[in-house]
Amino acid sequence: AQSVTQLGSHVSVSEGALVLLRCNYSSSVPPYLFWYVQYPNQGLQLLLKYTSAATLVKGINGFEAEFKKSETSFHLTKPSAHMSDAAEYFCAVSDLNAGNMLTFGGGTRLMVKP
Amino acid sequence: DGGITQSPKYLFRKEGQNVTLSCEQNLNHDAMYWYRQDPGQGLRLIYYSQIVNDFQKGDIAEGYSVSREKKESFPLTVTSAQKNPTAFYLCASSIRGSPLHFGNGTRLTVT
């Protein structure tokens, strides 16, 4: 069985500061990993995905994430936060043997202070 | 433009009534999914369908039903048996090997 843990349901940063959103996963097989962003009352939009190629994955809006197998982590970072980054972020894991079935973390709400 | 359309965006019902949420996609995706979102709990899978006329229960299927008579459509019925139906419902679709593509959701309020 797979699971995803996102440390911190709320994260607050100042505009221009580093954004770090944490994600740890458990999976019995090599996983696919994803980060999605959700703006209020909207669906989820894919930020980036890891599919066993390069361990450092670059996504949209300046975000990137690094897959660390030894730490079972896939943390999301952005060097400089922008007000428009305020949203909820979800980490998800997919079992390669289960098609596109995703298991989601509980989400982290990012707040950006001016 | 291809995408997933969920309607309506907001839905209000009285307790004890069944209600059907619509999900239509024009992406030619084979698989479709319904997720329920509650604050602090992430997304939980209700039902999914990998092919027309076939669907499987997800983690929280009790009190819900679905049909998949057409590739483009995957409606979700929230029945009166669902004990806590007020939530944000998200429909998604995918083709094999590609990430899920989500609709904009339906917020259901039952009073």
mmCIF file of C-alpha atoms in Angstrom:
data_model
loop_
_atom_site.group_PDB
_atom_site.id
_atom_site.type_symbol
_atom_site.label_atom_id
_atom_site.label_comp_id
_atom_site.label_asym_id
_atom_site.label_seq_id
_atom_site.Cartn_x
_atom_site.Cartn_y
_atom_site.Cartn_z
ATOM 1 C CA ALA A 1 0.000 0.000 0.000
ATOM 2 C CA GLN A 2 1.133 3.488 -0.750
ATOM 3 C CA SER A 3 0.891 6.568 1.404
ATOM 4 C CA VAL A 4 1.916 10.205 1.235
ATOM 5 C CA THR A 5 2.659 12.523 4.132
ATOM 6 C CA GLN A 6 2.876 16.265 3.720
ATOM 7 C CA LEU A 7 4.488 17.875 6.733
ATOM 8 C CA GLY A 8 2.745 21.105 7.644
ATOM 9 C CA SER A 9 -0.840 21.743 6.622
ATOM 10 C CA HIS A 10 -0.073 25.478 6.485
ATOM 11 C CA VAL A 11 3.153 27.190 5.458
ATOM 12 C CA SER A 12 3.650 30.949 5.487
ATOM 13 C CA VAL A 13 6.506 32.742 3.726
ATOM 14 C CA SER A 14 7.302 36.328 2.831
ATOM 15 C CA GLU A 15 7.277 37.443 -0.764
ATOM 16 C CA GLY A 16 10.727 36.785 -2.233
ATOM 17 C CA ALA A 17 11.602 34.095 0.313
ATOM 18 C CA LEU A 18 12.351 30.453 -0.371
ATOM 19 C CA VAL A 19 9.379 28.126 -0.595
ATOM 20 C CA LEU A 20 9.858 24.586 0.750
ATOM 21 C CA LEU A 21 6.911 22.201 0.906
ATOM 22 C CA ARG A 22 7.681 18.757 2.269
ATOM 23 C CA CYS A 23 6.458 15.412 0.959
ATOM 24 C CA ASN A 24 7.412 11.928 2.108
ATOM 25 C CA TYR A 25 6.016 8.793 0.537
ATOM 26 C CA SER A 26 5.936 5.105 1.105
ATOM 27 C CA SER A 27 5.691 2.672 -1.743
ATOM 28 C CA SER A 28 6.663 -0.949 -2.163
ATOM 29 C CA VAL A 29 7.593 -0.409 -5.793
ATOM 30 C CA PRO A 30 9.393 2.396 -7.656
ATOM 31 C CA PRO A 31 6.884 5.197 -7.701
ATOM 32 C CA TYR A 32 5.744 7.944 -9.951
ATOM 33 C CA LEU A 33 5.490 11.170 -7.924
ATOM 34 C CA PHE A 34 3.532 14.318 -8.620
ATOM 35 C CA TRP A 35 2.923 17.792 -7.280
ATOM 36 C CA TYR A 36 -0.370 19.500 -8.036
ATOM 37 C CA VAL A 37 -1.527 23.046 -7.208
ATOM 38 C CA GLN A 38 -5.099 24.064 -6.440
ATOM 39 C CA TYR A 39 -6.428 27.607 -6.411
ATOM 40 C CA PRO A 40 -9.655 28.326 -4.477
ATOM 41 C CA ASN A 41 -12.729 26.565 -5.837
ATOM 42 C CA GLN A 42 -10.841 25.132 -8.776
ATOM 43 C CA GLY A 43 -9.530 21.765 -9.830
ATOM 44 C CA LEU A 44 -5.949 20.568 -9.532
ATOM 45 C CA GLN A 45 -3.265 21.614 -11.986
ATOM 46 C CA LEU A 46 -0.122 19.563 -12.514
ATOM 47 C CA LEU A 47 3.042 21.362 -11.402
ATOM 48 C CA LEU A 48 5.566 18.619 -12.094
ATOM 49 C CA LYS A 49 6.081 14.876 -12.121
ATOM 50 C CA TYR A 50 8.847 12.370 -11.439
ATOM 51 C CA THR A 51 8.837 9.226 -13.559
ATOM 52 C CA SER A 52 12.236 7.641 -12.826
ATOM 53 C CA ALA A 53 14.306 9.814 -15.136
ATOM 54 C CA ALA A 54 16.242 12.784 -13.694
ATOM 55 C CA THR A 55 15.929 13.080 -9.914
ATOM 56 C CA LEU A 56 15.650 16.884 -10.071
ATOM 57 C CA VAL A 57 12.421 17.772 -11.799
ATOM 58 C CA LYS A 58 11.548 21.242 -13.014
ATOM 59 C CA GLY A 59 7.937 22.284 -13.287
ATOM 60 C CA ILE A 60 5.828 25.270 -14.148
ATOM 61 C CA ASN A 61 5.911 28.662 -12.421
ATOM 62 C CA GLY A 62 9.538 28.228 -11.289
ATOM 63 C CA PHE A 63 8.899 25.241 -9.021
ATOM 64 C CA GLU A 64 11.140 22.201 -8.832
ATOM 65 C CA ALA A 65 11.305 19.029 -6.766
ATOM 66 C CA GLU A 66 14.037 16.532 -6.014
ATOM 67 C CA PHE A 67 13.433 12.801 -5.674
ATOM 68 C CA LYS A 68 15.560 11.336 -2.869
ATOM 69 C CA LYS A 69 15.103 7.600 -2.676
ATOM 70 C CA SER A 70 17.175 7.205 0.506
ATOM 71 C CA GLU A 71 14.915 9.674 2.305
ATOM 72 C CA THR A 72 11.698 8.639 0.489
ATOM 73 C CA SER A 73 11.115 12.320 -0.088
ATOM 74 C CA PHE A 74 9.963 14.549 -2.930
ATOM 75 C CA HIS A 75 10.049 18.073 -1.517
ATOM 76 C CA LEU A 76 8.834 21.012 -3.608
ATOM 77 C CA THR A 77 10.881 24.212 -3.731
ATOM 78 C CA LYS A 78 10.859 27.625 -5.342
ATOM 79 C CA PRO A 79 13.721 30.094 -4.779
ATOM 80 C CA SER A 80 11.584 33.218 -4.517
ATOM 81 C CA ALA A 81 7.897 33.258 -3.555
ATOM 82 C CA HIS A 82 5.424 35.418 -5.420
ATOM 83 C CA MET A 83 2.027 36.519 -4.156
ATOM 84 C CA SER A 84 0.416 34.496 -6.943
ATOM 85 C CA ASP A 85 1.911 31.291 -5.468
ATOM 86 C CA ALA A 86 -0.610 31.380 -2.611
ATOM 87 C CA ALA A 87 -2.629 28.200 -3.084
ATOM 88 C CA GLU A 88 -2.946 24.643 -1.810
ATOM 89 C CA TYR A 89 -0.353 22.128 -2.925
ATOM 90 C CA PHE A 90 -0.800 18.371 -3.086
ATOM 91 C CA CYS A 91 1.817 15.679 -3.369
ATOM 92 C CA ALA A 92 0.694 12.375 -4.884
ATOM 93 C CA VAL A 93 2.185 8.956 -5.569
ATOM 94 C CA SER A 94 1.254 6.440 -8.202
ATOM 95 C CA ASP A 95 2.054 2.748 -8.299
ATOM 96 C CA LEU A 96 3.491 1.801 -11.678
ATOM 97 C CA ASN A 97 1.573 -1.450 -11.448
ATOM 98 C CA ALA A 98 -1.751 0.251 -10.751
ATOM 99 C CA GLY A 99 -2.052 2.391 -13.836
ATOM 100 C CA ASN A 100 -2.717 6.000 -13.000
ATOM 101 C CA MET A 101 -4.236 5.456 -9.550
ATOM 102 C CA LEU A 102 -3.049 8.290 -7.352
ATOM 103 C CA THR A 103 -2.743 8.448 -3.578
ATOM 104 C CA PHE A 104 -2.734 12.030 -2.330
ATOM 105 C CA GLY A 105 -1.230 13.690 0.698
ATOM 106 C CA GLY A 106 -3.385 15.890 2.906
ATOM 107 C CA GLY A 107 -2.266 19.083 1.206
ATOM 108 C CA THR A 108 -0.283 22.145 2.297
ATOM 109 C CA ARG A 109 -1.769 25.611 2.128
ATOM 110 C CA LEU A 110 0.893 28.142 1.167
ATOM 111 C CA MET A 111 0.386 31.718 2.300
ATOM 112 C CA VAL A 112 2.610 34.504 0.948
ATOM 113 C CA LYS A 113 2.971 37.689 2.985
ATOM 114 C CA PRO A 114 3.792 40.982 1.266
ATOM 115 C CA ASP B 1 -9.903 23.359 -26.477
ATOM 116 C CA GLY B 2 -10.013 19.933 -24.839
ATOM 117 C CA GLY B 3 -10.884 19.595 -21.212
ATOM 118 C CA ILE B 4 -13.144 18.283 -18.477
ATOM 119 C CA THR B 5 -16.416 19.998 -17.695
ATOM 120 C CA GLN B 6 -18.084 19.519 -14.346
ATOM 121 C CA SER B 7 -21.526 20.918 -13.763
ATOM 122 C CA PRO B 8 -22.961 22.579 -11.886
ATOM 123 C CA LYS B 9 -20.222 24.435 -9.996
ATOM 124 C CA TYR B 10 -22.401 24.761 -6.880
ATOM 125 C CA LEU B 11 -25.224 22.405 -5.915
ATOM 126 C CA PHE B 12 -27.585 22.546 -2.963
ATOM 127 C CA ARG B 13 -29.838 19.692 -1.869
ATOM 128 C CA LYS B 14 -32.007 18.708 1.027
ATOM 129 C CA GLU B 15 -31.030 15.732 3.119
ATOM 130 C CA GLY B 16 -32.569 12.499 1.842
ATOM 131 C CA GLN B 17 -32.473 13.454 -1.840
ATOM 132 C CA ASN B 18 -30.283 11.774 -4.413
ATOM 133 C CA VAL B 19 -28.245 14.125 -6.563
ATOM 134 C CA THR B 20 -26.221 13.539 -9.744
ATOM 135 C CA LEU B 21 -23.018 15.390 -10.574
ATOM 136 C CA SER B 22 -22.053 15.654 -14.214
ATOM 137 C CA CYS B 23 -18.590 15.079 -15.661
ATOM 138 C CA GLU B 24 -17.877 15.293 -19.393
ATOM 139 C CA GLN B 25 -14.494 15.142 -21.155
ATOM 140 C CA ASN B 26 -13.504 15.724 -24.775
ATOM 141 C CA LEU B 27 -9.893 14.606 -24.350
ATOM 142 C CA ASN B 28 -10.566 11.092 -25.686
ATOM 143 C CA HIS B 29 -9.243 9.685 -22.419
ATOM 144 C CA ASP B 30 -10.086 6.094 -21.550
ATOM 145 C CA ALA B 31 -9.956 6.396 -17.770
ATOM 146 C CA MET B 32 -12.098 8.611 -15.580
ATOM 147 C CA TYR B 33 -12.126 9.146 -11.826
ATOM 148 C CA TRP B 34 -14.186 10.743 -9.070
ATOM 149 C CA TYR B 35 -12.500 12.179 -5.985
ATOM 150 C CA ARG B 36 -13.947 13.743 -2.885
ATOM 151 C CA GLN B 37 -12.090 16.582 -1.186
ATOM 152 C CA ASP B 38 -12.560 17.577 2.450
ATOM 153 C CA PRO B 39 -10.450 20.177 4.286
ATOM 154 C CA GLY B 40 -7.210 18.688 5.607
ATOM 155 C CA GLN B 41 -7.861 15.242 4.116
ATOM 156 C CA GLY B 42 -6.535 15.630 0.627
ATOM 157 C CA LEU B 43 -8.409 13.817 -2.112
ATOM 158 C CA ARG B 44 -10.014 10.429 -1.656
ATOM 159 C CA LEU B 45 -11.003 8.173 -4.526
ATOM 160 C CA ILE B 46 -14.699 7.338 -4.819
ATOM 161 C CA TYR B 47 -14.968 5.416 -8.105
ATOM 162 C CA TYR B 48 -12.941 4.987 -11.249
ATOM 163 C CA SER B 49 -13.497 3.610 -14.710
ATOM 164 C CA GLN B 50 -10.786 2.376 -17.071
ATOM 165 C CA ILE B 51 -13.117 1.615 -19.958
ATOM 166 C CA VAL B 52 -16.702 2.133 -21.077
ATOM 167 C CA ASN B 53 -19.308 0.003 -19.259
ATOM 168 C CA ASP B 54 -16.852 -0.918 -16.511
ATOM 169 C CA PHE B 55 -16.042 0.773 -13.208
ATOM 170 C CA GLN B 56 -14.517 -0.078 -9.833
ATOM 171 C CA LYS B 57 -14.988 1.130 -6.294
ATOM 172 C CA GLY B 58 -12.363 3.340 -4.776
ATOM 173 C CA ASP B 59 -11.591 3.888 -1.119
ATOM 174 C CA ILE B 60 -14.871 5.566 -0.136
ATOM 175 C CA ALA B 61 -17.553 4.234 -2.516
ATOM 176 C CA GLU B 62 -20.295 3.684 0.068
ATOM 177 C CA GLY B 63 -23.289 5.922 -0.599
ATOM 178 C CA TYR B 64 -22.234 6.716 -4.176
ATOM 179 C CA SER B 65 -22.994 5.218 -7.574
ATOM 180 C CA VAL B 66 -21.652 5.821 -11.089
ATOM 181 C CA SER B 67 -22.256 4.812 -14.689
ATOM 182 C CA ARG B 68 -20.017 4.827 -17.755
ATOM 183 C CA GLU B 69 -22.230 4.376 -20.779
ATOM 184 C CA LYS B 70 -20.157 6.666 -22.980
ATOM 185 C CA LYS B 71 -16.429 7.299 -23.110
ATOM 186 C CA GLU B 72 -16.971 11.036 -22.625
ATOM 187 C CA SER B 73 -19.259 10.887 -19.610
ATOM 188 C CA PHE B 74 -18.902 9.622 -16.032
ATOM 189 C CA PRO B 75 -21.765 10.919 -13.848
ATOM 190 C CA LEU B 76 -21.666 10.469 -10.078
ATOM 191 C CA THR B 77 -24.832 10.017 -8.016
ATOM 192 C CA VAL B 78 -24.678 10.892 -4.347
ATOM 193 C CA THR B 79 -27.409 8.842 -2.730
ATOM 194 C CA SER B 80 -29.307 9.434 0.483
ATOM 195 C CA ALA B 81 -27.228 6.615 2.003
ATOM 196 C CA GLN B 82 -24.132 8.828 1.993
ATOM 197 C CA LYS B 83 -23.927 9.987 5.600
ATOM 198 C CA ASN B 84 -21.880 13.131 5.082
ATOM 199 C CA PRO B 85 -22.285 14.243 1.471
ATOM 200 C CA THR B 86 -21.311 17.916 1.795
ATOM 201 C CA ALA B 87 -17.921 18.201 0.086
ATOM 202 C CA PHE B 88 -16.046 19.353 -3.007
ATOM 203 C CA TYR B 89 -16.156 16.719 -5.758
ATOM 204 C CA LEU B 90 -13.499 16.485 -8.448
ATOM 205 C CA CYS B 91 -13.633 14.520 -11.656
ATOM 206 C CA ALA B 92 -10.457 13.568 -13.518
ATOM 207 C CA SER B 93 -9.446 11.674 -16.621
ATOM 208 C CA SER B 94 -6.280 10.199 -18.040
ATOM 209 C CA ILE B 95 -4.718 8.035 -20.687
ATOM 210 C CA ARG B 96 -2.243 5.346 -19.717
ATOM 211 C CA GLY B 97 1.109 6.733 -18.680
ATOM 212 C CA SER B 98 -0.055 10.322 -18.392
ATOM 213 C CA PRO B 99 -0.932 12.371 -15.314
ATOM 214 C CA LEU B 100 -4.519 12.947 -14.299
ATOM 215 C CA HIS B 101 -6.302 15.923 -15.825
ATOM 216 C CA PHE B 102 -8.863 17.493 -13.460
ATOM 217 C CA GLY B 103 -12.114 19.365 -13.896
ATOM 218 C CA ASN B 104 -12.912 22.473 -11.854
ATOM 219 C CA GLY B 105 -15.068 20.652 -9.358
ATOM 220 C CA THR B 106 -18.603 20.761 -7.981
ATOM 221 C CA ARG B 107 -19.234 21.987 -4.459
ATOM 222 C CA LEU B 108 -22.180 20.075 -3.012
ATOM 223 C CA THR B 109 -23.977 21.326 0.083
ATOM 224 C CA VAL B 110 -26.627 19.160 1.705
ATOM 225 C CA THR B 111 -28.770 20.617 4.479
#
